[in-house]
């Protein structure tokens, strides 16, 4: 075997696609505040498995905080100011989470990101998110900030069409990714989460997705 065979072109480091900024471990400075806030949010607005418009139960459990929350049901995907399960407004966006989102966006070159929606995705072992685009927001010039906590997961970042072979990003506890500009409408998803134990979150991956919805 030749030495060059150890590094085939498919394993070579590839630069990140334009519009994607990966801030490894960036959220760890806010770790305790984030975990405390999530604990309180899920008491007021419990995690639940939504149905797609087609009637499928999602493997990811979801809830929201902030002025607007993303929901899905037989009538479609949309943002709502109230939790359909309780009829009450979603819990407030915690100040540390707002600060983290603005700092991450700024580090990625977006000067004044002011999220009005935070979707909380909870993945147990085997949960996944199939390739999709985020296009329920009014202003597609605003970035999306995502915060990964707990078990690691392989994030799939595709291109402009569902058929482009996705780049695989291993996201771990504390990683923050900012998606904007040319990456904003890319297809993306999450491969099935492998079982494991995280010291702070147990058998779970939590992703916070902060968006400007309106
Ligand atoms: C890339 N959640 O909730 S967050 C979603 O890890 C969602 O739970 C994933 O995709 C998760 O819609 C990924 C990262 C993310 C969010 C929005 C994007 C990546 C994105 C929009 C465009 C491109
Ligand atoms: Fe998405």
mmCIF file of C-alpha atoms and ligand atoms in Angstrom:
data_model
loop_
_atom_site.group_PDB
_atom_site.id
_atom_site.type_symbol
_atom_site.label_atom_id
_atom_site.label_comp_id
_atom_site.label_asym_id
_atom_site.label_seq_id
_atom_site.Cartn_x
_atom_site.Cartn_y
_atom_site.Cartn_z
ATOM 1 C CA UNK A 1 0.000 0.000 0.000
ATOM 2 C CA UNK A 2 1.255 3.462 -0.802
ATOM 3 C CA UNK A 3 1.341 6.143 1.834
ATOM 4 C CA UNK A 4 -0.950 8.291 -0.296
ATOM 5 C CA UNK A 5 -3.679 5.612 -0.008
ATOM 6 C CA UNK A 6 -4.077 6.456 3.672
ATOM 7 C CA UNK A 7 -5.511 9.793 2.693
ATOM 8 C CA UNK A 8 -7.966 9.247 -0.090
ATOM 9 C CA UNK A 9 -9.590 12.316 -1.553
ATOM 10 C CA UNK A 10 -12.890 11.579 0.247
ATOM 11 C CA UNK A 11 -11.153 11.898 3.638
ATOM 12 C CA UNK A 12 -9.219 15.059 2.805
ATOM 13 C CA UNK A 13 -10.179 18.057 4.874
ATOM 14 C CA UNK A 14 -12.791 20.015 2.952
ATOM 15 C CA UNK A 15 -13.310 23.709 3.576
ATOM 16 C CA UNK A 16 -16.701 24.563 5.046
ATOM 17 C CA UNK A 17 -19.262 25.700 2.511
ATOM 18 C CA UNK A 18 -19.761 29.476 2.250
ATOM 19 C CA UNK A 19 -22.277 30.864 4.723
ATOM 20 C CA UNK A 20 -21.555 28.248 7.399
ATOM 21 C CA UNK A 21 -19.481 29.156 10.461
ATOM 22 C CA UNK A 22 -18.711 26.396 12.988
ATOM 23 C CA UNK A 23 -17.810 27.691 16.465
ATOM 24 C CA UNK A 24 -16.576 24.614 18.305
ATOM 25 C CA UNK A 25 -17.412 24.575 22.056
ATOM 26 C CA UNK A 26 -18.548 28.205 21.855
ATOM 27 C CA UNK A 27 -21.603 27.558 24.085
ATOM 28 C CA UNK A 28 -19.610 26.058 26.967
ATOM 29 C CA UNK A 29 -19.160 29.503 28.552
ATOM 30 C CA UNK A 30 -22.992 29.524 28.935
ATOM 31 C CA UNK A 31 -23.354 25.805 29.759
ATOM 32 C CA UNK A 32 -24.829 25.980 33.280
ATOM 33 C CA UNK A 33 -27.181 28.835 32.411
ATOM 34 C CA UNK A 34 -28.410 27.014 29.294
ATOM 35 C CA UNK A 35 -29.090 23.726 31.072
ATOM 36 C CA UNK A 36 -30.923 25.526 33.878
ATOM 37 C CA UNK A 37 -33.019 27.477 31.377
ATOM 38 C CA UNK A 38 -33.926 24.360 29.369
ATOM 39 C CA UNK A 39 -35.001 22.578 32.558
ATOM 40 C CA UNK A 40 -37.391 25.428 33.361
ATOM 41 C CA UNK A 41 -38.721 25.747 29.807
ATOM 42 C CA UNK A 42 -39.678 22.079 29.503
ATOM 43 C CA UNK A 43 -41.661 22.296 32.747
ATOM 44 C CA UNK A 44 -43.766 25.184 31.373
ATOM 45 C CA UNK A 45 -43.933 23.869 27.782
ATOM 46 C CA UNK A 46 -43.243 20.118 27.749
ATOM 47 C CA UNK A 47 -41.376 18.392 24.919
ATOM 48 C CA UNK A 48 -43.768 16.639 22.545
ATOM 49 C CA UNK A 49 -43.650 14.673 19.297
ATOM 50 C CA UNK A 50 -45.373 16.753 16.623
ATOM 51 C CA UNK A 51 -46.985 15.322 13.510
ATOM 52 C CA UNK A 52 -45.954 16.274 10.019
ATOM 53 C CA UNK A 53 -48.679 17.635 7.718
ATOM 54 C CA UNK A 54 -48.665 14.130 6.204
ATOM 55 C CA UNK A 55 -49.531 12.629 9.599
ATOM 56 C CA UNK A 56 -46.161 11.084 10.570
ATOM 57 C CA UNK A 57 -45.033 11.353 14.202
ATOM 58 C CA UNK A 58 -41.616 13.028 14.345
ATOM 59 C CA UNK A 59 -38.888 11.053 16.168
ATOM 60 C CA UNK A 60 -37.510 14.338 17.562
ATOM 61 C CA UNK A 61 -39.431 15.820 20.526
ATOM 62 C CA UNK A 62 -39.885 19.587 20.393
ATOM 63 C CA UNK A 63 -40.836 22.673 22.339
ATOM 64 C CA UNK A 64 -40.087 26.400 22.000
ATOM 65 C CA UNK A 65 -39.205 29.553 23.860
ATOM 66 C CA UNK A 66 -39.346 33.166 22.799
ATOM 67 C CA UNK A 67 -42.092 35.308 21.244
ATOM 68 C CA UNK A 68 -42.713 32.771 18.473
ATOM 69 C CA UNK A 69 -42.543 28.989 18.327
ATOM 70 C CA UNK A 70 -42.329 26.653 15.336
ATOM 71 C CA UNK A 71 -45.098 24.082 15.146
ATOM 72 C CA UNK A 72 -46.314 21.392 12.776
ATOM 73 C CA UNK A 73 -49.643 19.631 12.508
ATOM 74 C CA UNK A 74 -52.077 18.370 9.876
ATOM 75 C CA UNK A 75 -52.615 21.987 8.776
ATOM 76 C CA UNK A 76 -48.935 22.592 7.979
ATOM 77 C CA UNK A 77 -45.743 24.131 9.335
ATOM 78 C CA UNK A 78 -45.877 27.609 10.869
ATOM 79 C CA UNK A 79 -44.870 29.924 13.708
ATOM 80 C CA UNK A 80 -47.272 30.512 16.578
ATOM 81 C CA UNK A 81 -47.132 32.954 19.510
ATOM 82 C CA UNK A 82 -48.874 30.402 21.709
ATOM 83 C CA UNK A 83 -48.283 26.775 22.627
ATOM 84 C CA UNK A 84 -51.184 24.859 21.044
ATOM 85 C CA UNK A 85 -51.021 22.329 23.891
ATOM 86 C CA UNK A 86 -51.676 24.897 26.651
ATOM 87 C CA UNK A 87 -53.001 27.926 24.773
ATOM 88 C CA UNK A 88 -50.420 30.038 26.637
ATOM 89 C CA UNK A 89 -47.515 32.066 25.237
ATOM 90 C CA UNK A 90 -44.243 30.158 24.934
ATOM 91 C CA UNK A 91 -41.788 30.677 27.841
ATOM 92 C CA UNK A 92 -39.608 33.766 27.421
ATOM 93 C CA UNK A 93 -36.282 33.554 25.613
ATOM 94 C CA UNK A 94 -33.765 33.332 28.471
ATOM 95 C CA UNK A 95 -31.311 36.271 28.549
ATOM 96 C CA UNK A 96 -28.181 34.039 28.429
ATOM 97 C CA UNK A 97 -29.537 32.274 25.344
ATOM 98 C CA UNK A 98 -30.237 35.589 23.640
ATOM 99 C CA UNK A 99 -26.724 36.782 24.545
ATOM 100 C CA UNK A 100 -25.153 33.581 23.216
ATOM 101 C CA UNK A 101 -27.078 33.837 19.918
ATOM 102 C CA UNK A 102 -26.113 37.455 19.358
ATOM 103 C CA UNK A 103 -22.453 36.796 20.249
ATOM 104 C CA UNK A 104 -22.280 33.772 17.932
ATOM 105 C CA UNK A 105 -23.895 35.638 15.043
ATOM 106 C CA UNK A 106 -21.495 38.525 15.582
ATOM 107 C CA UNK A 107 -18.513 36.133 15.591
ATOM 108 C CA UNK A 108 -19.801 34.910 12.212
ATOM 109 C CA UNK A 109 -20.084 38.425 10.829
ATOM 110 C CA UNK A 110 -23.786 39.178 11.416
ATOM 111 C CA UNK A 111 -23.844 42.431 13.312
ATOM 112 C CA UNK A 112 -27.255 42.668 15.010
ATOM 113 C CA UNK A 113 -29.022 39.314 15.080
ATOM 114 C CA UNK A 114 -32.152 39.541 17.238
ATOM 115 C CA UNK A 115 -33.871 36.132 17.361
ATOM 116 C CA UNK A 116 -37.624 36.052 18.038
ATOM 117 C CA UNK A 117 -37.983 32.257 18.008
ATOM 118 C CA UNK A 118 -36.093 29.377 19.602
ATOM 119 C CA UNK A 119 -37.001 25.814 18.697
ATOM 120 C CA UNK A 120 -35.775 23.191 21.151
ATOM 121 C CA UNK A 121 -35.208 19.765 19.556
ATOM 122 C CA UNK A 122 -34.655 16.737 21.809
ATOM 123 C CA UNK A 123 -33.178 13.601 20.229
ATOM 124 C CA UNK A 124 -33.220 10.260 22.032
ATOM 125 C CA UNK A 125 -31.202 7.289 20.696
ATOM 126 C CA UNK A 126 -32.254 6.634 17.080
ATOM 127 C CA UNK A 127 -34.034 9.965 16.588
ATOM 128 C CA UNK A 128 -33.222 11.719 13.323
ATOM 129 C CA UNK A 129 -34.245 14.608 11.139
ATOM 130 C CA UNK A 130 -34.549 13.975 7.423
ATOM 131 C CA UNK A 131 -33.211 16.418 4.842
ATOM 132 C CA UNK A 132 -35.277 19.594 4.611
ATOM 133 C CA UNK A 133 -35.021 23.360 4.126
ATOM 134 C CA UNK A 134 -35.982 26.001 6.704
ATOM 135 C CA UNK A 135 -38.226 28.352 4.773
ATOM 136 C CA UNK A 136 -41.036 29.280 7.144
ATOM 137 C CA UNK A 137 -39.292 32.532 8.135
ATOM 138 C CA UNK A 138 -40.162 35.909 6.582
ATOM 139 C CA UNK A 139 -36.650 37.356 6.385
ATOM 140 C CA UNK A 140 -34.195 34.912 4.828
ATOM 141 C CA UNK A 141 -31.347 37.454 5.145
ATOM 142 C CA UNK A 142 -31.170 36.761 8.906
ATOM 143 C CA UNK A 143 -28.903 33.862 9.898
ATOM 144 C CA UNK A 144 -29.890 30.853 11.999
ATOM 145 C CA UNK A 145 -27.832 30.024 15.090
ATOM 146 C CA UNK A 146 -27.840 26.426 16.310
ATOM 147 C CA UNK A 147 -26.479 25.175 19.635
ATOM 148 C CA UNK A 148 -25.768 21.472 20.159
ATOM 149 C CA UNK A 149 -25.825 19.953 23.650
ATOM 150 C CA UNK A 150 -25.522 16.416 25.020
ATOM 151 C CA UNK A 151 -24.859 13.353 22.848
ATOM 152 C CA UNK A 152 -22.891 13.940 19.643
ATOM 153 C CA UNK A 153 -24.650 13.777 16.284
ATOM 154 C CA UNK A 154 -23.721 13.834 12.634
ATOM 155 C CA UNK A 155 -25.209 16.888 11.014
ATOM 156 C CA UNK A 156 -25.893 16.534 7.305
ATOM 157 C CA UNK A 157 -25.374 19.630 5.231
ATOM 158 C CA UNK A 158 -26.540 19.285 1.655
ATOM 159 C CA UNK A 159 -26.582 21.670 -1.226
ATOM 160 C CA UNK A 160 -29.277 23.492 -3.049
ATOM 161 C CA UNK A 161 -31.067 20.303 -3.999
ATOM 162 C CA UNK A 162 -32.030 17.236 -1.970
ATOM 163 C CA UNK A 163 -29.841 15.125 -4.272
ATOM 164 C CA UNK A 164 -26.460 16.783 -3.582
ATOM 165 C CA UNK A 165 -24.362 14.443 -1.428
ATOM 166 C CA UNK A 166 -24.358 15.994 2.044
ATOM 167 C CA UNK A 167 -21.276 17.029 3.979
ATOM 168 C CA UNK A 168 -21.179 15.314 7.390
ATOM 169 C CA UNK A 169 -20.323 17.504 10.390
ATOM 170 C CA UNK A 170 -19.796 15.768 13.747
ATOM 171 C CA UNK A 171 -21.376 18.186 16.227
ATOM 172 C CA UNK A 172 -20.651 17.769 19.908
ATOM 173 C CA UNK A 173 -21.680 19.291 23.226
ATOM 174 C CA UNK A 174 -21.259 23.056 23.176
ATOM 175 C CA UNK A 175 -20.779 23.443 19.423
ATOM 176 C CA UNK A 176 -22.503 26.421 17.810
ATOM 177 C CA UNK A 177 -23.081 26.746 14.073
ATOM 178 C CA UNK A 178 -24.204 29.905 12.311
ATOM 179 C CA UNK A 179 -25.931 29.481 8.931
ATOM 180 C CA UNK A 180 -26.537 32.460 6.726
ATOM 181 C CA UNK A 181 -26.178 33.922 3.278
ATOM 182 C CA UNK A 182 -25.636 31.212 0.678
ATOM 183 C CA UNK A 183 -26.121 28.445 3.303
ATOM 184 C CA UNK A 184 -29.477 29.710 4.506
ATOM 185 C CA UNK A 185 -31.626 27.665 2.132
ATOM 186 C CA UNK A 186 -29.402 24.583 1.972
ATOM 187 C CA UNK A 187 -30.918 21.151 2.585
ATOM 188 C CA UNK A 188 -29.893 19.799 5.968
ATOM 189 C CA UNK A 189 -30.717 17.074 8.464
ATOM 190 C CA UNK A 190 -29.437 14.964 11.341
ATOM 191 C CA UNK A 191 -28.371 11.292 11.070
ATOM 192 C CA UNK A 192 -29.891 8.897 13.649
ATOM 193 C CA UNK A 193 -28.364 9.677 17.041
ATOM 194 C CA UNK A 194 -26.263 6.824 18.453
ATOM 195 C CA UNK A 195 -27.057 5.664 21.972
ATOM 196 C CA UNK A 196 -24.685 6.855 24.683
ATOM 197 C CA UNK A 197 -24.467 8.618 28.016
ATOM 198 C CA UNK A 198 -23.663 12.285 28.299
ATOM 199 C CA UNK A 199 -22.455 13.440 31.754
ATOM 200 C CA UNK A 200 -24.849 16.409 31.810
ATOM 201 C CA UNK A 201 -27.762 15.323 29.588
ATOM 202 C CA UNK A 202 -27.860 11.506 29.774
ATOM 203 C CA UNK A 203 -29.134 9.613 26.712
ATOM 204 C CA UNK A 204 -30.117 12.735 24.856
ATOM 205 C CA UNK A 205 -29.056 15.345 22.330
ATOM 206 C CA UNK A 206 -30.618 18.787 22.561
ATOM 207 C CA UNK A 207 -30.404 21.326 19.778
ATOM 208 C CA UNK A 208 -31.453 24.927 20.184
ATOM 209 C CA UNK A 209 -32.263 26.634 16.885
ATOM 210 C CA UNK A 210 -32.516 30.407 17.156
ATOM 211 C CA UNK A 211 -34.221 32.195 14.317
ATOM 212 C CA UNK A 212 -35.659 35.495 13.220
ATOM 213 C CA UNK A 213 -39.114 34.346 12.119
ATOM 214 C CA UNK A 214 -40.898 37.701 11.507
HETATM 215 C C1 LIG B 1 -28.646 24.774 7.758
HETATM 216 N N1 LIG B 1 -32.540 21.207 13.365
HETATM 217 O O1 LIG B 1 -34.960 22.335 13.583
HETATM 218 S S1 LIG B 1 -29.992 22.863 13.584
HETATM 219 C C2 LIG B 1 -34.460 22.312 12.442
HETATM 220 O O2 LIG B 1 -29.801 19.712 14.890
HETATM 221 C C3 LIG B 1 -33.158 21.666 12.270
HETATM 222 O O3 LIG B 1 -31.867 19.823 15.460
HETATM 223 C C4 LIG B 1 -31.310 20.528 13.305
HETATM 224 O O4 LIG B 1 -32.699 21.572 11.176
HETATM 225 C C5 LIG B 1 -30.966 19.988 14.652
HETATM 226 O O5 LIG B 1 -34.993 22.813 11.445
HETATM 227 C C6 LIG B 1 -30.241 21.368 12.769
HETATM 228 C C7 LIG B 1 -28.937 23.565 12.418
HETATM 229 C C8 LIG B 1 -29.535 24.227 11.233
HETATM 230 C C9 LIG B 1 -30.678 24.949 11.327
HETATM 231 C C10 LIG B 1 -31.143 25.619 10.233
HETATM 232 C C11 LIG B 1 -30.470 25.574 9.041
HETATM 233 C C12 LIG B 1 -28.873 24.158 10.063
HETATM 234 C C13 LIG B 1 -29.331 24.826 8.948
HETATM 235 C C14 LIG B 1 -30.912 26.294 7.900
HETATM 236 C C15 LIG B 1 -30.200 26.255 6.737
HETATM 237 C C16 LIG B 1 -29.078 25.479 6.659
HETATM 238 FE FE1 LIG B 2 -33.830 22.786 9.784
#
